[in-house]
């Protein structure tokens, strides 16, 4: 059997095994595929994803690092590496990977959001505002970035900015606006 046919056969097996919930067996098939096509992005990313799902985050980080070396222009590879590193509490390395992701794809809103959450956790509020502003520019109808931006503005004691955001959210996400009012104690007073 040719290498290409073996690769296809392993891929079909892996997909079937994933459908049956047999992740470890699927990982073995992806390992076989990696021997046949070690630099194929699909294989590298799939292996890393399965490693995360199986709880082996350290092995996933190594796999994702290999992926970013082989495919340095893959924003999703950088984002996935950042996400796993962030989840592991490796803030410096996660921040660098988030920045690589947005460097490759400046419109990757989820990377801006992930970077912002990391910056918030580290109380770097001014930088978080920049990342959240970019996220809300890219996803103006998503309440998540707006919610975090309002919270950061409160932490920065910029209540006027937080009130503007709450007012903005009332236009399309009134429940989130109400939640922010409850959490922050800020309230928009409407004139009669």
PDB file of C-alpha atoms in Angstrom:
ATOM      1  CA  UNK A   1       0.000   0.000   0.000  1.00  0.00           C
ATOM      2  CA  UNK A   2       1.357   3.420  -0.936  1.00  0.00           C
ATOM      3  CA  UNK A   3       2.127   5.999   1.738  1.00  0.00           C
ATOM      4  CA  UNK A   4      -0.709   8.186   0.499  1.00  0.00           C
ATOM      5  CA  UNK A   5      -3.262   5.339   0.721  1.00  0.00           C
ATOM      6  CA  UNK A   6      -1.989   4.412   4.179  1.00  0.00           C
ATOM      7  CA  UNK A   7      -2.373   8.052   5.235  1.00  0.00           C
ATOM      8  CA  UNK A   8      -5.965   8.176   3.926  1.00  0.00           C
ATOM      9  CA  UNK A   9      -6.776   4.849   5.593  1.00  0.00           C
ATOM     10  CA  UNK A  10      -5.405   6.103   8.931  1.00  0.00           C
ATOM     11  CA  UNK A  11      -7.323   9.370   8.566  1.00  0.00           C
ATOM     12  CA  UNK A  12     -10.597   7.530   7.962  1.00  0.00           C
ATOM     13  CA  UNK A  13      -9.897   5.328  10.959  1.00  0.00           C
ATOM     14  CA  UNK A  14      -9.114   8.366  13.127  1.00  0.00           C
ATOM     15  CA  UNK A  15     -12.330  10.134  12.096  1.00  0.00           C
ATOM     16  CA  UNK A  16     -14.366   6.995  12.761  1.00  0.00           C
ATOM     17  CA  UNK A  17     -12.746   6.469  16.145  1.00  0.00           C
ATOM     18  CA  UNK A  18     -13.392  10.092  17.090  1.00  0.00           C
ATOM     19  CA  UNK A  19     -17.029   9.627  16.141  1.00  0.00           C
ATOM     20  CA  UNK A  20     -17.139   6.651  18.492  1.00  0.00           C
ATOM     21  CA  UNK A  21     -15.527   8.656  21.290  1.00  0.00           C
ATOM     22  CA  UNK A  22     -12.332   6.596  21.257  1.00  0.00           C
ATOM     23  CA  UNK A  23      -9.846   9.450  21.519  1.00  0.00           C
ATOM     24  CA  UNK A  24      -6.786   7.434  22.550  1.00  0.00           C
ATOM     25  CA  UNK A  25      -7.217   5.066  19.620  1.00  0.00           C
ATOM     26  CA  UNK A  26      -7.722   8.056  17.305  1.00  0.00           C
ATOM     27  CA  UNK A  27      -4.538   9.632  18.673  1.00  0.00           C
ATOM     28  CA  UNK A  28      -2.650   6.469  17.746  1.00  0.00           C
ATOM     29  CA  UNK A  29      -3.915   6.850  14.172  1.00  0.00           C
ATOM     30  CA  UNK A  30      -2.836  10.503  14.089  1.00  0.00           C
ATOM     31  CA  UNK A  31       0.579   9.395  15.367  1.00  0.00           C
ATOM     32  CA  UNK A  32       0.730   7.016  12.396  1.00  0.00           C
ATOM     33  CA  UNK A  33      -0.289   9.806  10.054  1.00  0.00           C
ATOM     34  CA  UNK A  34       2.442  12.015  11.550  1.00  0.00           C
ATOM     35  CA  UNK A  35       5.046   9.410  10.624  1.00  0.00           C
ATOM     36  CA  UNK A  36       3.849   9.549   7.023  1.00  0.00           C
ATOM     37  CA  UNK A  37       3.338  13.336   6.830  1.00  0.00           C
ATOM     38  CA  UNK A  38       5.168  14.901   9.793  1.00  0.00           C
ATOM     39  CA  UNK A  39       4.697  18.513   8.710  1.00  0.00           C
ATOM     40  CA  UNK A  40       1.065  18.380   7.618  1.00  0.00           C
ATOM     41  CA  UNK A  41      -0.778  21.075   9.573  1.00  0.00           C
ATOM     42  CA  UNK A  42      -4.003  19.078   9.893  1.00  0.00           C
ATOM     43  CA  UNK A  43      -2.185  16.174  11.529  1.00  0.00           C
ATOM     44  CA  UNK A  44      -0.136  18.346  13.870  1.00  0.00           C
ATOM     45  CA  UNK A  45      -3.141  20.400  14.981  1.00  0.00           C
ATOM     46  CA  UNK A  46      -5.361  17.341  15.399  1.00  0.00           C
ATOM     47  CA  UNK A  47      -2.782  15.578  17.550  1.00  0.00           C
ATOM     48  CA  UNK A  48      -2.397  18.644  19.769  1.00  0.00           C
ATOM     49  CA  UNK A  49      -6.161  18.993  20.120  1.00  0.00           C
ATOM     50  CA  UNK A  50      -6.526  15.360  21.150  1.00  0.00           C
ATOM     51  CA  UNK A  51      -3.697  15.673  23.653  1.00  0.00           C
ATOM     52  CA  UNK A  52      -5.527  18.575  25.302  1.00  0.00           C
ATOM     53  CA  UNK A  53      -8.774  16.620  25.364  1.00  0.00           C
ATOM     54  CA  UNK A  54      -6.980  13.677  26.920  1.00  0.00           C
ATOM     55  CA  UNK A  55      -5.589  15.959  29.632  1.00  0.00           C
ATOM     56  CA  UNK A  56      -1.947  15.838  28.567  1.00  0.00           C
ATOM     57  CA  UNK A  57      -1.452  19.592  28.327  1.00  0.00           C
ATOM     58  CA  UNK A  58       2.332  19.432  28.528  1.00  0.00           C
ATOM     59  CA  UNK A  59       2.483  17.127  25.501  1.00  0.00           C
ATOM     60  CA  UNK A  60      -0.066  19.382  23.773  1.00  0.00           C
ATOM     61  CA  UNK A  61       2.151  22.425  24.365  1.00  0.00           C
ATOM     62  CA  UNK A  62       5.109  20.599  22.840  1.00  0.00           C
ATOM     63  CA  UNK A  63       2.985  19.562  19.859  1.00  0.00           C
ATOM     64  CA  UNK A  64       1.690  23.106  19.411  1.00  0.00           C
ATOM     65  CA  UNK A  65       5.183  24.546  19.683  1.00  0.00           C
ATOM     66  CA  UNK A  66       6.284  22.170  16.924  1.00  0.00           C
ATOM     67  CA  UNK A  67       3.277  23.298  14.887  1.00  0.00           C
ATOM     68  CA  UNK A  68       4.189  26.986  15.249  1.00  0.00           C
ATOM     69  CA  UNK A  69       7.768  26.236  14.211  1.00  0.00           C
ATOM     70  CA  UNK A  70       6.675  24.389  11.087  1.00  0.00           C
ATOM     71  CA  UNK A  71       3.747  26.729  10.325  1.00  0.00           C
ATOM     72  CA  UNK A  72       4.737  30.104  11.829  1.00  0.00           C
ATOM     73  CA  UNK A  73       2.083  31.945   9.795  1.00  0.00           C
ATOM     74  CA  UNK A  74      -0.796  29.976  11.293  1.00  0.00           C
ATOM     75  CA  UNK A  75      -2.659  32.335  13.607  1.00  0.00           C
ATOM     76  CA  UNK A  76      -4.840  29.493  14.850  1.00  0.00           C
ATOM     77  CA  UNK A  77      -1.744  27.497  15.867  1.00  0.00           C
ATOM     78  CA  UNK A  78      -0.423  30.453  17.857  1.00  0.00           C
ATOM     79  CA  UNK A  79      -3.856  31.045  19.401  1.00  0.00           C
ATOM     80  CA  UNK A  80      -4.219  27.402  20.424  1.00  0.00           C
ATOM     81  CA  UNK A  81      -0.747  27.435  21.965  1.00  0.00           C
ATOM     82  CA  UNK A  82      -1.600  30.636  23.838  1.00  0.00           C
ATOM     83  CA  UNK A  83      -4.889  29.191  25.037  1.00  0.00           C
ATOM     84  CA  UNK A  84      -3.283  26.050  26.479  1.00  0.00           C
ATOM     85  CA  UNK A  85      -0.404  27.989  28.039  1.00  0.00           C
ATOM     86  CA  UNK A  86      -2.899  30.423  29.558  1.00  0.00           C
ATOM     87  CA  UNK A  87      -4.905  27.540  30.950  1.00  0.00           C
ATOM     88  CA  UNK A  88      -1.723  26.170  32.519  1.00  0.00           C
ATOM     89  CA  UNK A  89      -0.943  29.540  34.138  1.00  0.00           C
ATOM     90  CA  UNK A  90       2.135  30.215  32.035  1.00  0.00           C
ATOM     91  CA  UNK A  91       1.257  33.853  31.572  1.00  0.00           C
ATOM     92  CA  UNK A  92       4.475  35.176  30.006  1.00  0.00           C
ATOM     93  CA  UNK A  93       4.582  32.482  27.369  1.00  0.00           C
ATOM     94  CA  UNK A  94       0.815  32.708  26.775  1.00  0.00           C
ATOM     95  CA  UNK A  95       1.031  36.467  26.279  1.00  0.00           C
ATOM     96  CA  UNK A  96       3.828  36.052  23.739  1.00  0.00           C
ATOM     97  CA  UNK A  97       1.787  33.454  21.847  1.00  0.00           C
ATOM     98  CA  UNK A  98      -1.356  35.640  21.863  1.00  0.00           C
ATOM     99  CA  UNK A  99       0.742  38.500  20.481  1.00  0.00           C
ATOM    100  CA  UNK A 100       2.129  36.207  17.780  1.00  0.00           C
ATOM    101  CA  UNK A 101      -1.440  35.200  16.866  1.00  0.00           C
ATOM    102  CA  UNK A 102      -2.611  38.794  16.436  1.00  0.00           C
ATOM    103  CA  UNK A 103       0.643  39.635  14.693  1.00  0.00           C
ATOM    104  CA  UNK A 104      -0.122  36.995  12.082  1.00  0.00           C
ATOM    105  CA  UNK A 105      -3.865  37.745  11.942  1.00  0.00           C
ATOM    106  CA  UNK A 106      -4.746  41.169  13.388  1.00  0.00           C
ATOM    107  CA  UNK A 107      -8.459  40.416  12.975  1.00  0.00           C
ATOM    108  CA  UNK A 108      -8.389  37.336  15.211  1.00  0.00           C
ATOM    109  CA  UNK A 109     -10.877  38.649  17.768  1.00  0.00           C
ATOM    110  CA  UNK A 110     -10.651  35.641  20.097  1.00  0.00           C
ATOM    111  CA  UNK A 111      -6.887  36.170  20.453  1.00  0.00           C
ATOM    112  CA  UNK A 112      -7.447  39.810  21.405  1.00  0.00           C
ATOM    113  CA  UNK A 113     -10.033  38.671  23.949  1.00  0.00           C
ATOM    114  CA  UNK A 114      -7.762  35.971  25.386  1.00  0.00           C
ATOM    115  CA  UNK A 115      -4.903  38.447  25.628  1.00  0.00           C
ATOM    116  CA  UNK A 116      -7.196  40.925  27.396  1.00  0.00           C
ATOM    117  CA  UNK A 117      -8.291  38.344  29.976  1.00  0.00           C
ATOM    118  CA  UNK A 118      -4.659  37.508  30.691  1.00  0.00           C
ATOM    119  CA  UNK A 119      -3.817  41.205  31.082  1.00  0.00           C
ATOM    120  CA  UNK A 120      -6.807  41.725  33.387  1.00  0.00           C
ATOM    121  CA  UNK A 121      -5.756  38.800  35.552  1.00  0.00           C
ATOM    122  CA  UNK A 122      -2.343  40.440  35.856  1.00  0.00           C
ATOM    123  CA  UNK A 123      -3.958  43.804  36.656  1.00  0.00           C
ATOM    124  CA  UNK A 124      -2.483  45.454  33.554  1.00  0.00           C
ATOM    125  CA  UNK A 125      -5.671  47.367  32.930  1.00  0.00           C
ATOM    126  CA  UNK A 126      -4.417  50.002  30.492  1.00  0.00           C
ATOM    127  CA  UNK A 127      -3.103  47.310  28.148  1.00  0.00           C
ATOM    128  CA  UNK A 128      -6.291  45.299  28.626  1.00  0.00           C
ATOM    129  CA  UNK A 129      -8.332  48.308  27.458  1.00  0.00           C
ATOM    130  CA  UNK A 130      -6.343  48.354  24.220  1.00  0.00           C
ATOM    131  CA  UNK A 131      -6.881  44.632  23.611  1.00  0.00           C
ATOM    132  CA  UNK A 132     -10.592  44.819  24.492  1.00  0.00           C
ATOM    133  CA  UNK A 133     -11.086  47.869  22.301  1.00  0.00           C
ATOM    134  CA  UNK A 134      -9.660  45.903  19.385  1.00  0.00           C
ATOM    135  CA  UNK A 135     -11.849  42.902  20.288  1.00  0.00           C
ATOM    136  CA  UNK A 136     -15.018  45.020  20.382  1.00  0.00           C
ATOM    137  CA  UNK A 137     -14.115  46.655  17.066  1.00  0.00           C
ATOM    138  CA  UNK A 138     -13.918  43.189  15.530  1.00  0.00           C
ATOM    139  CA  UNK A 139     -16.980  41.789  17.348  1.00  0.00           C
ATOM    140  CA  UNK A 140     -19.207  44.806  18.016  1.00  0.00           C
ATOM    141  CA  UNK A 141     -22.330  42.736  18.729  1.00  0.00           C
ATOM    142  CA  UNK A 142     -20.688  40.296  21.137  1.00  0.00           C
ATOM    143  CA  UNK A 143     -21.344  41.267  24.754  1.00  0.00           C
ATOM    144  CA  UNK A 144     -18.262  39.506  26.143  1.00  0.00           C
ATOM    145  CA  UNK A 145     -15.677  42.092  25.161  1.00  0.00           C
ATOM    146  CA  UNK A 146     -17.969  44.953  26.114  1.00  0.00           C
ATOM    147  CA  UNK A 147     -18.670  43.406  29.509  1.00  0.00           C
ATOM    148  CA  UNK A 148     -14.960  43.001  30.274  1.00  0.00           C
ATOM    149  CA  UNK A 149     -14.199  46.476  28.962  1.00  0.00           C
ATOM    150  CA  UNK A 150     -16.770  48.008  31.301  1.00  0.00           C
ATOM    151  CA  UNK A 151     -15.355  46.042  34.250  1.00  0.00           C
ATOM    152  CA  UNK A 152     -11.814  47.196  33.419  1.00  0.00           C
ATOM    153  CA  UNK A 153     -12.963  50.804  33.151  1.00  0.00           C
ATOM    154  CA  UNK A 154     -14.452  50.504  36.638  1.00  0.00           C
ATOM    155  CA  UNK A 155     -11.168  49.047  37.894  1.00  0.00           C
ATOM    156  CA  UNK A 156      -9.383  52.004  36.298  1.00  0.00           C
ATOM    157  CA  UNK A 157     -11.857  54.334  38.036  1.00  0.00           C
ATOM    158  CA  UNK A 158     -13.096  55.525  34.650  1.00  0.00           C
ATOM    159  CA  UNK A 159     -16.781  55.400  35.596  1.00  0.00           C
ATOM    160  CA  UNK A 160     -17.865  57.691  32.763  1.00  0.00           C
ATOM    161  CA  UNK A 161     -16.383  55.241  30.247  1.00  0.00           C
ATOM    162  CA  UNK A 162     -18.034  52.301  32.012  1.00  0.00           C
ATOM    163  CA  UNK A 163     -21.389  54.117  31.937  1.00  0.00           C
ATOM    164  CA  UNK A 164     -21.022  54.728  28.199  1.00  0.00           C
ATOM    165  CA  UNK A 165     -20.475  51.007  27.685  1.00  0.00           C
ATOM    166  CA  UNK A 166     -23.472  50.096  29.851  1.00  0.00           C
ATOM    167  CA  UNK A 167     -25.598  52.529  27.858  1.00  0.00           C
ATOM    168  CA  UNK A 168     -24.284  51.018  24.616  1.00  0.00           C
ATOM    169  CA  UNK A 169     -25.083  47.488  25.837  1.00  0.00           C
ATOM    170  CA  UNK A 170     -28.655  48.485  26.710  1.00  0.00           C
ATOM    171  CA  UNK A 171     -29.209  48.868  22.983  1.00  0.00           C
ATOM    172  CA  UNK A 172     -28.558  45.224  22.116  1.00  0.00           C
ATOM    173  CA  UNK A 173     -27.803  43.262  25.305  1.00  0.00           C
ATOM    174  CA  UNK A 174     -30.004  44.730  28.054  1.00  0.00           C
ATOM    175  CA  UNK A 175     -29.487  41.713  30.349  1.00  0.00           C
ATOM    176  CA  UNK A 176     -25.718  42.175  30.259  1.00  0.00           C
ATOM    177  CA  UNK A 177     -26.160  45.906  30.857  1.00  0.00           C
ATOM    178  CA  UNK A 178     -28.381  45.168  33.863  1.00  0.00           C
ATOM    179  CA  UNK A 179     -25.829  42.674  35.175  1.00  0.00           C
ATOM    180  CA  UNK A 180     -23.096  45.314  34.927  1.00  0.00           C
ATOM    181  CA  UNK A 181     -25.295  47.815  36.741  1.00  0.00           C
ATOM    182  CA  UNK A 182     -25.828  45.327  39.573  1.00  0.00           C
ATOM    183  CA  UNK A 183     -22.164  44.326  39.775  1.00  0.00           C
ATOM    184  CA  UNK A 184     -20.671  47.786  39.541  1.00  0.00           C
ATOM    185  CA  UNK A 185     -23.339  49.827  41.298  1.00  0.00           C
ATOM    186  CA  UNK A 186     -23.384  52.131  38.296  1.00  0.00           C
ATOM    187  CA  UNK A 187     -26.757  53.019  36.880  1.00  0.00           C
ATOM    188  CA  UNK A 188     -27.901  54.971  33.879  1.00  0.00           C
ATOM    189  CA  UNK A 189     -30.514  57.478  34.949  1.00  0.00           C
ATOM    190  CA  UNK A 190     -32.912  58.330  32.160  1.00  0.00           C
ATOM    191  CA  UNK A 191     -34.439  61.783  32.191  1.00  0.00           C
ATOM    192  CA  UNK A 192     -38.268  61.841  31.944  1.00  0.00           C
TER     193      UNK A 192
END
